Coordinates of C-alpha atoms in Angstrom, one line a residue:
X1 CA -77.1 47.1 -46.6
X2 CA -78.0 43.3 -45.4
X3 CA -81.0 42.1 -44.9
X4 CA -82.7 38.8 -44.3
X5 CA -83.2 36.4 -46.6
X6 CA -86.3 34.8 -47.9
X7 CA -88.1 38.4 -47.3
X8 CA -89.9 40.7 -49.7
X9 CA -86.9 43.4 -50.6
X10 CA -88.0 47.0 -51.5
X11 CA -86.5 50.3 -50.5
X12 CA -85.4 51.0 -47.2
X13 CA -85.0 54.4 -44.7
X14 CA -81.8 53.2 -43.1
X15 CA -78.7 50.4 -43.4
X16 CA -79.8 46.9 -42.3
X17 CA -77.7 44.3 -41.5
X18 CA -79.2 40.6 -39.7
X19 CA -81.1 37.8 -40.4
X20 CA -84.7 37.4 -40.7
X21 CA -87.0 36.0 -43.1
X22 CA -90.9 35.5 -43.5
X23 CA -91.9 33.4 -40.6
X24 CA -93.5 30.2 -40.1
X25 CA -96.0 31.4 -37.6
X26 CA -97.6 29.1 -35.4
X27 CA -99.2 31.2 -32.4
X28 CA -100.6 34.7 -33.7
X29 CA -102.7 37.7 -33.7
X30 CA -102.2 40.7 -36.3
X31 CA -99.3 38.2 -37.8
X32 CA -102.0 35.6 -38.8
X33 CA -101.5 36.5 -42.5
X34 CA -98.6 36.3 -44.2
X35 CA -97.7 39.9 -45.4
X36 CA -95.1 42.7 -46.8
X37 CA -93.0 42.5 -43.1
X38 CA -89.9 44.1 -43.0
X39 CA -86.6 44.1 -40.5
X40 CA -85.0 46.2 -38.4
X41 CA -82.5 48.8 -39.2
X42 CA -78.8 47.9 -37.7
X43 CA -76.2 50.5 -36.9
X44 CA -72.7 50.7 -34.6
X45 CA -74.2 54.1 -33.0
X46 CA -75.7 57.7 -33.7
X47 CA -74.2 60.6 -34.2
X48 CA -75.8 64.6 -34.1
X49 CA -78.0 65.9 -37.3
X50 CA -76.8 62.5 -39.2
X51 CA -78.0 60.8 -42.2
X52 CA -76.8 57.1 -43.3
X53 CA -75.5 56.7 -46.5
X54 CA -73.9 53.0 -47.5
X55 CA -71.0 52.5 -49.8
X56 CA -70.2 48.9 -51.3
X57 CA -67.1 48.8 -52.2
X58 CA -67.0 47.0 -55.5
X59 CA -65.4 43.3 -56.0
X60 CA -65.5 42.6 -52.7
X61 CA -68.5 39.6 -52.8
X62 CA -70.3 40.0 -50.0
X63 CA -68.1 41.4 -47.9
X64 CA -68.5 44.0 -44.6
X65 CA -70.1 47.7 -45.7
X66 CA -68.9 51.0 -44.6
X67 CA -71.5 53.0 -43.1
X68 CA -70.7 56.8 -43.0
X69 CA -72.5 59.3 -41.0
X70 CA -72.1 62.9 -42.8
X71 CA -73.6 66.3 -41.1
X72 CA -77.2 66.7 -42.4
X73 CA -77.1 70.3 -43.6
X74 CA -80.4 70.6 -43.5
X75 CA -80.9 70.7 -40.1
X76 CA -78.9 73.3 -38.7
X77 CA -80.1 74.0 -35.2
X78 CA -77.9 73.0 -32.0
X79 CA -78.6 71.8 -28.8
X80 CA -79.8 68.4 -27.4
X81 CA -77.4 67.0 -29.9
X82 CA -74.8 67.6 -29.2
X83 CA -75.1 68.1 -25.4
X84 CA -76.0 64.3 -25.0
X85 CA -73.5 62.6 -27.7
X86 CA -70.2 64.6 -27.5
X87 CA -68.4 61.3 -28.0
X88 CA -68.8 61.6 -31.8
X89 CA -68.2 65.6 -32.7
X90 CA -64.4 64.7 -33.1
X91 CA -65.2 61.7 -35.9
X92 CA -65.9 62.3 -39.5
X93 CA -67.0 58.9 -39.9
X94 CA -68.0 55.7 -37.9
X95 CA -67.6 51.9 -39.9
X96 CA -69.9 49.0 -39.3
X97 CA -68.0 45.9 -40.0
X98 CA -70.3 42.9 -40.9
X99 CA -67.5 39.8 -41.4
X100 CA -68.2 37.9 -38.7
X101 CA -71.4 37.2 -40.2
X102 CA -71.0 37.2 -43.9
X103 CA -67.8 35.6 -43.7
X104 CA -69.7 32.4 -41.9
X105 CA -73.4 33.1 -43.4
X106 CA -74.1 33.0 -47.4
X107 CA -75.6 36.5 -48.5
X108 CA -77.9 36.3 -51.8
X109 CA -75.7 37.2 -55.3
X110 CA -78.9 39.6 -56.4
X111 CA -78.0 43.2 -55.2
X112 CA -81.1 44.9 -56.1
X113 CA -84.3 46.2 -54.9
X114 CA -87.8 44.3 -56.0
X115 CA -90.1 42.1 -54.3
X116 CA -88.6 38.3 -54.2
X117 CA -88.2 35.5 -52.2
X118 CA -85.2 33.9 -52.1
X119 CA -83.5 30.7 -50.7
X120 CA -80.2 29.1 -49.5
X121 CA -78.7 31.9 -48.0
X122 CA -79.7 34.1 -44.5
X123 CA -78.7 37.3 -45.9
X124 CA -79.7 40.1 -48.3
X125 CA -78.4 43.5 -49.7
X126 CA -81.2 46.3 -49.6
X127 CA -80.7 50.2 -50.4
X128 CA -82.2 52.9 -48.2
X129 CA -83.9 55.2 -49.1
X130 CA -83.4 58.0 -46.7
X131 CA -86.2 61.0 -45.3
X132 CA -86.7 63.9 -47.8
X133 CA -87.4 66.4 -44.9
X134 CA -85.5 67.6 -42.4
X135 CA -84.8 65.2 -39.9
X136 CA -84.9 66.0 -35.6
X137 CA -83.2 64.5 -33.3
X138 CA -85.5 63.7 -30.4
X139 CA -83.9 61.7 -27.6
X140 CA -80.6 60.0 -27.1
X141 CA -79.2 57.4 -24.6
X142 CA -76.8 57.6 -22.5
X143 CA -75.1 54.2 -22.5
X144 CA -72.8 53.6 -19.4
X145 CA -70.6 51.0 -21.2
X146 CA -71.2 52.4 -24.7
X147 CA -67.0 53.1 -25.5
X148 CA -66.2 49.0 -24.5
X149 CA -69.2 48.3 -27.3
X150 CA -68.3 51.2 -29.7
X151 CA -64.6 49.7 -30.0
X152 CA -64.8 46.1 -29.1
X153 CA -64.7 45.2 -33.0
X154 CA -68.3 43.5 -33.4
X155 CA -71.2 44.4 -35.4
X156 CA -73.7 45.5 -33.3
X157 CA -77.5 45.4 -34.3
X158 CA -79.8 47.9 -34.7
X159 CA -83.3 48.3 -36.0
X160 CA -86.6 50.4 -37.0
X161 CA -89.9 48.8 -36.4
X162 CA -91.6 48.4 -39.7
X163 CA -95.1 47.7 -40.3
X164 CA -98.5 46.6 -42.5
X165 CA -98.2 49.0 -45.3
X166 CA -94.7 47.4 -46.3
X167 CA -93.3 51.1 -47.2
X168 CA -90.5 50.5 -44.4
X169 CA -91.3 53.2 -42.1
X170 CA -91.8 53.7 -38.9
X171 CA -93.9 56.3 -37.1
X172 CA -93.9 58.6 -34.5
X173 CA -96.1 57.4 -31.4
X174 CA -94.7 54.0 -31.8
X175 CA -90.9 54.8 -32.7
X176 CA -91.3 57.3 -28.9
X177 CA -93.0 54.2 -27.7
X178 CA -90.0 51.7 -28.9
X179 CA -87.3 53.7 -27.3
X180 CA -89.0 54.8 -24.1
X181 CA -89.8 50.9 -22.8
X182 CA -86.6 49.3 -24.1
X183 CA -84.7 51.8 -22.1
X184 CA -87.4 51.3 -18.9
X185 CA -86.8 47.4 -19.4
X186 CA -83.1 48.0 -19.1
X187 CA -83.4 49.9 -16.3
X188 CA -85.9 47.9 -14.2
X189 CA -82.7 45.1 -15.3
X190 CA -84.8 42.8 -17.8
X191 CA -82.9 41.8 -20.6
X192 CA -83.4 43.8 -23.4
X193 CA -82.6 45.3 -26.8
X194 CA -81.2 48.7 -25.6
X195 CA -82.6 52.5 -27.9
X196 CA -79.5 54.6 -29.3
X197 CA -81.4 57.3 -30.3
X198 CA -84.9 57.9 -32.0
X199 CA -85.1 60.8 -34.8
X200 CA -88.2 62.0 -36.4
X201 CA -89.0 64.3 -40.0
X202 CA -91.5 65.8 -41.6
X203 CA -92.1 63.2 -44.4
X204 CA -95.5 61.6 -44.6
X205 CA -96.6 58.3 -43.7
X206 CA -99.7 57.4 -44.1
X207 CA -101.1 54.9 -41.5
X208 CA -104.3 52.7 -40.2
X209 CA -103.4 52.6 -36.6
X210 CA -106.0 49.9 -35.3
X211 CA -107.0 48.5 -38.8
X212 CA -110.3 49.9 -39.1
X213 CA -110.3 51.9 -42.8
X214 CA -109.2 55.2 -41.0
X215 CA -106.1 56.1 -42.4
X216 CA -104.5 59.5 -41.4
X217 CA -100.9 60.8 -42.0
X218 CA -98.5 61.0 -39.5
X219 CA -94.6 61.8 -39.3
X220 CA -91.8 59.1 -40.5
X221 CA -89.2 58.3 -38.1
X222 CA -86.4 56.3 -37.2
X223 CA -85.0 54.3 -33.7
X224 CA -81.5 53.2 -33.5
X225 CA -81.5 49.9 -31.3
X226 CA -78.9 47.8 -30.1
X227 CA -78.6 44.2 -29.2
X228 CA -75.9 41.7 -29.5
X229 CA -78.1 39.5 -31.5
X230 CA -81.2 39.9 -33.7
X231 CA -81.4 36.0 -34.1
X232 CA -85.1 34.5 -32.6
X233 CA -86.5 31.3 -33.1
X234 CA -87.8 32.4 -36.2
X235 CA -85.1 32.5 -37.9
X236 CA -83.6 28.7 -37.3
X237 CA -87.8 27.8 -37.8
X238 CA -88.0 29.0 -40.9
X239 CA -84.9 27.2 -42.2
X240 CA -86.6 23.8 -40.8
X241 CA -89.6 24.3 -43.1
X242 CA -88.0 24.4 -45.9
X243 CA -86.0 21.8 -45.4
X244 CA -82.2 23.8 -45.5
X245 CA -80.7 21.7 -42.9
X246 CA -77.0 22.5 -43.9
X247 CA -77.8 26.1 -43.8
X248 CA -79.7 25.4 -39.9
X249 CA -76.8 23.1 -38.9
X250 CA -74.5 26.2 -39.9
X251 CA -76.2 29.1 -38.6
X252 CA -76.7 27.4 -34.7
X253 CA -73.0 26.2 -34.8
X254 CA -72.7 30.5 -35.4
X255 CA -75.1 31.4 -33.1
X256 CA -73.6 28.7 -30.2
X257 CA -69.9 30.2 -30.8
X258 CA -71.3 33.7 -30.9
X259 CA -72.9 34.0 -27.7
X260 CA -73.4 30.4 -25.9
X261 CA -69.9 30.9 -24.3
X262 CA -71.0 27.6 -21.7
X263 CA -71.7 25.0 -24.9
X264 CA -68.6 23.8 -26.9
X265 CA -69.5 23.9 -30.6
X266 CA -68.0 20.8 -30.8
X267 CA -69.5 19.1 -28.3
X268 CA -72.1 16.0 -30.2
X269 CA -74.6 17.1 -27.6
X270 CA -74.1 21.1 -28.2
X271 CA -77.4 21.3 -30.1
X272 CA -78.6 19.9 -26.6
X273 CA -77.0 22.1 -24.5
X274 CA -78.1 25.3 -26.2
X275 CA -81.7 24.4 -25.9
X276 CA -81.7 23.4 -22.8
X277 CA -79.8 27.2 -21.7
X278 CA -82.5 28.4 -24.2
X279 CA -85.4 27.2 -22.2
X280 CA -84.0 27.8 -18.6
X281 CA -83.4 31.9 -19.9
X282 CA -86.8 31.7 -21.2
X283 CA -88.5 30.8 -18.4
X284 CA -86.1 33.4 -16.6
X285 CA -87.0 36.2 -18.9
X286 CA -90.7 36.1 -18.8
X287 CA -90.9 35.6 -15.1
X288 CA -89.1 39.1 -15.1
X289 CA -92.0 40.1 -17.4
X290 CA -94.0 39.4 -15.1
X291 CA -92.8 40.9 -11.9
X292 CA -93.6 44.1 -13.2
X293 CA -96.5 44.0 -15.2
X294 CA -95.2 43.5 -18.5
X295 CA -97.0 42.3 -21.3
X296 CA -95.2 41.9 -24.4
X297 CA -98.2 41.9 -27.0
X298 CA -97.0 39.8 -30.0
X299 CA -95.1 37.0 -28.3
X300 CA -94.9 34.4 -31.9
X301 CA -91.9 33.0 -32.6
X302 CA -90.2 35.8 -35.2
X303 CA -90.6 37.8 -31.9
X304 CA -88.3 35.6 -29.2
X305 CA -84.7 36.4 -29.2
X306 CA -82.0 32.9 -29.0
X307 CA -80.5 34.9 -26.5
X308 CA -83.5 35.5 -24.4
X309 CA -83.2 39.3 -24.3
X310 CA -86.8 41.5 -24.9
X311 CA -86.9 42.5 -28.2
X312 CA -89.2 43.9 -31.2
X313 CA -91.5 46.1 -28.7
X314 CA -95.0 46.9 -30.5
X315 CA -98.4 46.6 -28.6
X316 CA -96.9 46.5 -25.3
X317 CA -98.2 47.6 -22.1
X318 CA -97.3 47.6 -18.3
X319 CA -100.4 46.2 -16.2
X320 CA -102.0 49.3 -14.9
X321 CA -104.8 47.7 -12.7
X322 CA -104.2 43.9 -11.7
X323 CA -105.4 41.6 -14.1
X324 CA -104.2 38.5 -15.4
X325 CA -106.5 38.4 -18.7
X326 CA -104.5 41.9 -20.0
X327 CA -104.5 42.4 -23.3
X328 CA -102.4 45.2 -24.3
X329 CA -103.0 44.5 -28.0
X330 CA -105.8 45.5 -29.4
X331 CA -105.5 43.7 -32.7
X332 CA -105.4 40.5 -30.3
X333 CA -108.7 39.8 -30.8
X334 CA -108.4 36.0 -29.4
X335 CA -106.6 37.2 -26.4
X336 CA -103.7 34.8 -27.3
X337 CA -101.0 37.0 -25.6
X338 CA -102.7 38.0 -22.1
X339 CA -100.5 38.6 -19.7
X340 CA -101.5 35.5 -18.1
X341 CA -100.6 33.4 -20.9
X342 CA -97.4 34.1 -21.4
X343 CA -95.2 31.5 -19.9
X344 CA -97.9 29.3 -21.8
X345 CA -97.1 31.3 -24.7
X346 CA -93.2 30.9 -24.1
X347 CA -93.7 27.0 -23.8
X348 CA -95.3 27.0 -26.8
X349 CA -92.3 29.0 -28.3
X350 CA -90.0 26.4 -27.5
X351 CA -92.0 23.7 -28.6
X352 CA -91.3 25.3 -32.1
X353 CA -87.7 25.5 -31.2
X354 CA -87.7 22.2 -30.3
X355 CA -89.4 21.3 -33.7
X356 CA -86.9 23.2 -35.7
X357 CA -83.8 21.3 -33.7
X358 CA -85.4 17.8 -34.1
X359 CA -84.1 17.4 -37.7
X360 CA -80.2 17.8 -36.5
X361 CA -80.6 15.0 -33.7
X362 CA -80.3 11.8 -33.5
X363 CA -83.5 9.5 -31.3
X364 CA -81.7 9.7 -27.7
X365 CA -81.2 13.3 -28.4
X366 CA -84.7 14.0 -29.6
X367 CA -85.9 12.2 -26.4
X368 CA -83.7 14.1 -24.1
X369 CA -84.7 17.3 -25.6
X370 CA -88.1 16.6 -25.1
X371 CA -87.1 16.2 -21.3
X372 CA -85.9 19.3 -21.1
X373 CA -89.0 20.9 -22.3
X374 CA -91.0 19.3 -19.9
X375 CA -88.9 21.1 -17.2
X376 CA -89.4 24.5 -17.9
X377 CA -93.0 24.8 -16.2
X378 CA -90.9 23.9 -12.9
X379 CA -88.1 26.4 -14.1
X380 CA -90.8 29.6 -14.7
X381 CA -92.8 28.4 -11.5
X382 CA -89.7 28.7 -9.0
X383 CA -88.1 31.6 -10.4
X384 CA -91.8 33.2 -10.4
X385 CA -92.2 32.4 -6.8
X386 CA -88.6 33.6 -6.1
X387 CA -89.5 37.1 -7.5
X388 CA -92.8 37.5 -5.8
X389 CA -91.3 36.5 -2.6
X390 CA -88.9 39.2 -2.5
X391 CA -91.4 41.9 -4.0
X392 CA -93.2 41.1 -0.6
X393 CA -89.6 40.7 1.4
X394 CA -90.0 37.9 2.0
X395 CA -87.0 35.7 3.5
X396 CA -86.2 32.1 3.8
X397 CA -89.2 29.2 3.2
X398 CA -92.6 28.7 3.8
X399 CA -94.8 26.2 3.1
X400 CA -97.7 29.1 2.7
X401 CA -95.6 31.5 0.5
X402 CA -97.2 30.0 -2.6
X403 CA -100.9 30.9 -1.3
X404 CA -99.9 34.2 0.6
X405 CA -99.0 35.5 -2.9
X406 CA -101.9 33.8 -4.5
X407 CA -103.9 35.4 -1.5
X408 CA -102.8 39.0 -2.2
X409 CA -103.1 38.8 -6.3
X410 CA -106.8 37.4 -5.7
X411 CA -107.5 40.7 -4.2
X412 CA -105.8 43.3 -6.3
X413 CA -107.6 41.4 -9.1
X414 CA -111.5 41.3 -7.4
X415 CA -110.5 45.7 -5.9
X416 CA -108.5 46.4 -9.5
X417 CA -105.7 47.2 -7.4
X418 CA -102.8 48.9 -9.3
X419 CA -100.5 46.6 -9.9
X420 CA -97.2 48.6 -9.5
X421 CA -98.0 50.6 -6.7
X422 CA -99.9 48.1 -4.7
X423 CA -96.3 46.5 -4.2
X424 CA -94.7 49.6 -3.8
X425 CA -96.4 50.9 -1.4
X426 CA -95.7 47.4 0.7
X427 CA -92.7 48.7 0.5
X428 CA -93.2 52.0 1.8
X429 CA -95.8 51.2 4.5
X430 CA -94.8 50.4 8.3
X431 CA -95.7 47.2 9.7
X432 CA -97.4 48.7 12.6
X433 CA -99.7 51.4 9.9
X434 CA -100.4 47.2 8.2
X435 CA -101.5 45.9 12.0
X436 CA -103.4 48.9 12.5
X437 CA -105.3 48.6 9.3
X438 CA -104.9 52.5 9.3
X439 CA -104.3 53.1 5.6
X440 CA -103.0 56.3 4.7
X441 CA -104.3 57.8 1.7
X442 CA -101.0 58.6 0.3
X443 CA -101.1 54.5 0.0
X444 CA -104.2 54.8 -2.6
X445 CA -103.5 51.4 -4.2
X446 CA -103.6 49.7 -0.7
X447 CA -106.4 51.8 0.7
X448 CA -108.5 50.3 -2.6
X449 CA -107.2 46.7 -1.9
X450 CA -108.2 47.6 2.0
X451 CA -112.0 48.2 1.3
X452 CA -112.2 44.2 0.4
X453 CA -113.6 41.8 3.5
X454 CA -110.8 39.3 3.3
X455 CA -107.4 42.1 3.3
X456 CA -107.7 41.9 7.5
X457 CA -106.7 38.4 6.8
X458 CA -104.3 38.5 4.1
X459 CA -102.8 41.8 6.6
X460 CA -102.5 39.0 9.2
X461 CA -100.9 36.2 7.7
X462 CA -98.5 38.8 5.9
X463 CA -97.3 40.3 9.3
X464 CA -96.9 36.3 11.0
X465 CA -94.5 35.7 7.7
X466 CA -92.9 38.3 7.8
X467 CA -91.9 37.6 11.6
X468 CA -90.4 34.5 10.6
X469 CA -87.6 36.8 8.4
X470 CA -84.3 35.5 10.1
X471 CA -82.3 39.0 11.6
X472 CA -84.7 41.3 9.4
X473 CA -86.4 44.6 10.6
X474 CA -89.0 46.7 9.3
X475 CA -87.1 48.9 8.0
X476 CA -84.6 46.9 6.2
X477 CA -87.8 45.2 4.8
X478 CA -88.8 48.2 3.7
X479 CA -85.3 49.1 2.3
X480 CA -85.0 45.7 0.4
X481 CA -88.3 45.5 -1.0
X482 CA -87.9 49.5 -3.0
X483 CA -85.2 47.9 -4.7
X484 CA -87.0 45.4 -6.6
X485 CA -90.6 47.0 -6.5
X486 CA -90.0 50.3 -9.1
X487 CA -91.8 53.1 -8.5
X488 CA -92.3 54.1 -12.1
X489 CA -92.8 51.5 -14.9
X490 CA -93.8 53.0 -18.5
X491 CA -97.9 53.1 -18.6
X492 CA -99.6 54.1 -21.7
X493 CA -100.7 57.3 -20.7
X494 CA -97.5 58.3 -20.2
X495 CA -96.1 57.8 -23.4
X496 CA -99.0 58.4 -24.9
X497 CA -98.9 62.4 -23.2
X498 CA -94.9 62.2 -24.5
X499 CA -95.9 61.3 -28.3
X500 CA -98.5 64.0 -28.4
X501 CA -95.7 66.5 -27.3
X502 CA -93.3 65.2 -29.7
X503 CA -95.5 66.0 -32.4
X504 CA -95.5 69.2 -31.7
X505 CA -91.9 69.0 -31.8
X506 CA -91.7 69.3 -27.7
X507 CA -89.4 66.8 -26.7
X508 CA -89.7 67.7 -22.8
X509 CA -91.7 65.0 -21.9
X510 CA -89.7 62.7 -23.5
X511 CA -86.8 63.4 -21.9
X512 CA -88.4 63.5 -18.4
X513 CA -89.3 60.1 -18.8
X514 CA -85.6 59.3 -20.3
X515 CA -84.4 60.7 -16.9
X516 CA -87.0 59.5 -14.6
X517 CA -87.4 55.4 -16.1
X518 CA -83.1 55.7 -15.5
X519 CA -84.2 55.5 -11.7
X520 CA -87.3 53.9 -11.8
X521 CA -86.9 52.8 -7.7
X522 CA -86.2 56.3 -6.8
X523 CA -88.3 59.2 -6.1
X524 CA -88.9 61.8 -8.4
X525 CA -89.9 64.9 -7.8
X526 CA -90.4 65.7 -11.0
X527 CA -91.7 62.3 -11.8
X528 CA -94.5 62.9 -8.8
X529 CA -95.6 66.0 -9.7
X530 CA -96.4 64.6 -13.1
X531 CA -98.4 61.8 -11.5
X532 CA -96.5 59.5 -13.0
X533 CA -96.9 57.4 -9.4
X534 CA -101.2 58.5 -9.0
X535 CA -104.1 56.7 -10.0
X536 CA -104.2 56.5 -14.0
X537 CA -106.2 59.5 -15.2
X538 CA -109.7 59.1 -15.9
X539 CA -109.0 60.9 -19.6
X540 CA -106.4 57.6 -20.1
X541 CA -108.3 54.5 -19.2
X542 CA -109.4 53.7 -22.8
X543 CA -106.2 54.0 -24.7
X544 CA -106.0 51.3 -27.1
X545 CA -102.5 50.3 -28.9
X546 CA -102.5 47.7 -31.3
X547 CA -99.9 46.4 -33.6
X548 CA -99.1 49.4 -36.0
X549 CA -98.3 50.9 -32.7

């Protein structure tokens, strides 16, 4: 298996094939010191009861792996399986070709497993070392364009997240939690990492959850994840420090034909333009973030994809009640990643970026560069206000849209509003049940927002907007605001309910939320009578994650 250079190598569960390597850190929280941190696992797919065994063929330097999936004979039950992933009973074997990296990328000669560090190359081989017990599958996605990417000839990249201990496993609560949100974030159409599938065994792992001496053992698994690039800023930062310029210089030029289709690799100015699309998606991305609520947790550089897609999910968390200091990390002690600091945060990111560019360009580039960092702030705050004008409906321009949405978060924030539902319920509620101040309770979130003094006012200067929407009616306000205010978003609680199950090796609940997050702006009967849409419960409100999670 690859993996990325310039990290500690020991044995692996599962193939892995992509860059990364110890980080520069500037920003932090549990990352502050420099530890055993391992990558991802990357796979082309998942088949039923499988276990991944590599093959190198020999004399071939470097050169792509086979990855074969045989039948695990020691689990022998049927079922889910095979129900959810028919599309692989009829192969004996699927291949992972890696040639369009290695063939461009230099991979480290040594081919064995010890702790090193290593240099002048982005690549390393590592050998799993697969589960002893019997392995389960729990969940499975379905992806709607998964044939074009199963055939389409390029590698796609999969991982498992690792952790502190450095024995490259992951766990149960946080492998459920992995899969669950990147599949929500997909859905709720944020770019994102997609889950294949998530499979757990009986092997012991022994883990300190929130760093604090109690250690307990809990159950080893393993989540299949796809993207079609594991690059972040990391990995052209760390190349900068130590001065491997040829190797930077070669690795963007891949990266830029890869996947910057718009910048011509041999354009003088492509370093430019790749920053600059950098930036723009950057801002893009965590304005999405923040229409619904969602805090990343561990935003430092090893953790922001090139390609501006959400990836390496840990101590997230989806803003239950309004509040812009959120901290979903408990290990977070300085409150560096609140949800309110993240476009800070991502400016910051690109700073680094910037940084690691600077050494490839020349002074007018440097300077223009520099420009175009200065822009994003304008770049997050208009996409920002574009999103939180049509959570509200709102059409057209106003010079008062800025403060009516300023207006409305100052209150969920002073009545601890619920953040989701306060804006779904906007959506749901008439104009006339607004005018009338006549909450119904069904309309909880409002009804709290509606025992503040100042809501008559916001209520009025809402309903006089909202009059100024060009050929609009209530209901097609109400129609067009449910499809970009979800319904259901992944809180901890209910994950946190689906991992207890799944230990018990009851996977119900995690496929209910599979099912329900697929259509997270529809109704769900099943969904509601879970409370999945209520008040969080009272047994829930002091569930802590942190970055083993």
């Amino acid at each position: 298996m690859l993996q990325g250079a310039r990290r500690t190598i020991t044995n692996f569960p599962v193939a892995y094939l992509g860059r990364s390597r110890t980080r520069s850190i500037g920003f932090l929280s549990c990352c502050l010191i420099r530890r055993l941190q391992f990558p991802r696992l990357l796979l082309l797919g998942v088949t039923c009861h499988a276990v991944v065994c590599s093959l190198w063929r020999p004399g071939l330097a470097g050169s792509a792996s086979l990855l074969h999936l045989y039948s695990n004979k020691s689990n022998p039950e049927q079922g889910y399986c095979e129900r959810e992933v028919r599309l692989a009973s009829s192969l004996d074997f699927w291949t992972l070709s890696s040639e369009n990296l290695i063939a461009v990328l230099p991979i480290d000669p040594v081919k064995e497993n010890y702790v090193r560090k290593v240099k002048n190359c982005v690549f390393s081989i590592a050998f799993p070392t697969p589960f002893k017990s019997r392995v389960h599958l729990v969940a499975v996605s379905k992806f709607g364009i998964w044939a074009d990417q199963l055939w389409d000839g390029r590698a796609h990249l999969i991982g498992i997240y690792m952790n502190r201990n450095g024995d490259g496993r992951a766990v149960l609560r946080s492998s459920v939690r992995e899969f669950l949100c990147s599949e929500a974030m997909y859905y709720l159409r944020i770019p994102t990492s997609r889950a294949a599938s998530l499979v757990v065994s009986d092997d012991a792992v022994w883990r300190d959850q929130f760093y604090n001496g109690n250690v307990v053992k809990e159950r080893g698994a393993v989540v299949l994840r796809v993207a079609k690039s594991w690059f972040r800023i990391g990995s052209l930062e760390i190349l900068a420090h130590y001065g491997e310029l040829d190797l930077l210089r070669m690795l963007l030029d891949f990266i830029i034909q890869e996947h910057f289709p718009s910048v011509d690799v041999k354009e003088p100015n492509r370093y430019l333009d790749f920053f600059s699309t950098v930036v723009s998606e950057t801002a893009q991305l965590i304005a999405l973030w923040m229409s619904v609520g969602f805090a990343h947790g561990v935003c430092n550089t090893d953790n922001f994809s090139l390609l501006s897609i959400t990836i390496d999910y840990g101590p997230f968390g989806f803003m239950e009640a309004y509040n812009p200091d959120f901290v979903p990390n408990t290990s977070d002690d300085e409150r560096r990643y609140k949800i309110g600091n993240q476009a800070n945060i991502g400016m910051f990111n690109l700073n680094k970026l910037l940084q690691a560019l600077n050494p490839l360009l020349d002074p007018r580039q440097k300077q223009l560069a520099a420009q175009i960092l200065e822009g994003y702030p304008i770049l997050y705050d208009t996409r920002f206000r574009e999103l939180f004008k049509a959570k509200l409906g709102l059409l057209g321009k106003s010079k008062g849209d800025d403060d009516l949405i300023a207006f409305l978060l100052h209150l969920m924030e002073k009545t601890e509003a619920d953040f989701t539902m306060t804006f779904r319920q906007l959506s749901e509620i008439t104009q006339s049940q607004l005018q009338e101040l006549s909450i119904p309770q069904q309309f909880w979130a409002l009804k709290m927002i509606s025992k503040h003094k100042l809501f008559p006012a916001w209520v009025s200067q809402y309903l006089l907007r909202l009059k100024s929407n060009m050929n609009d009616s209530d209901s097609e306000r109400r129609k067009r605001m449910t499809t970009v205010n979800p319904r259901y978003v992944l809180k901890n609680w209910m994950v946190g309910s689906a991992v207890q199950k799944a230990d018990r090796n009851d996977s119900s609940e995690v496929h209910l939320l599979q099912q329900v997050l697929r259509r997270p702006f529809q109704k769900h009967s099943a969904a509601e009578t879970a409370g999945y849409s209520s008040p969080t419960p009272s047994w829930a409100k002091d569930l802590r994650v942190s970055c083993s999670s």
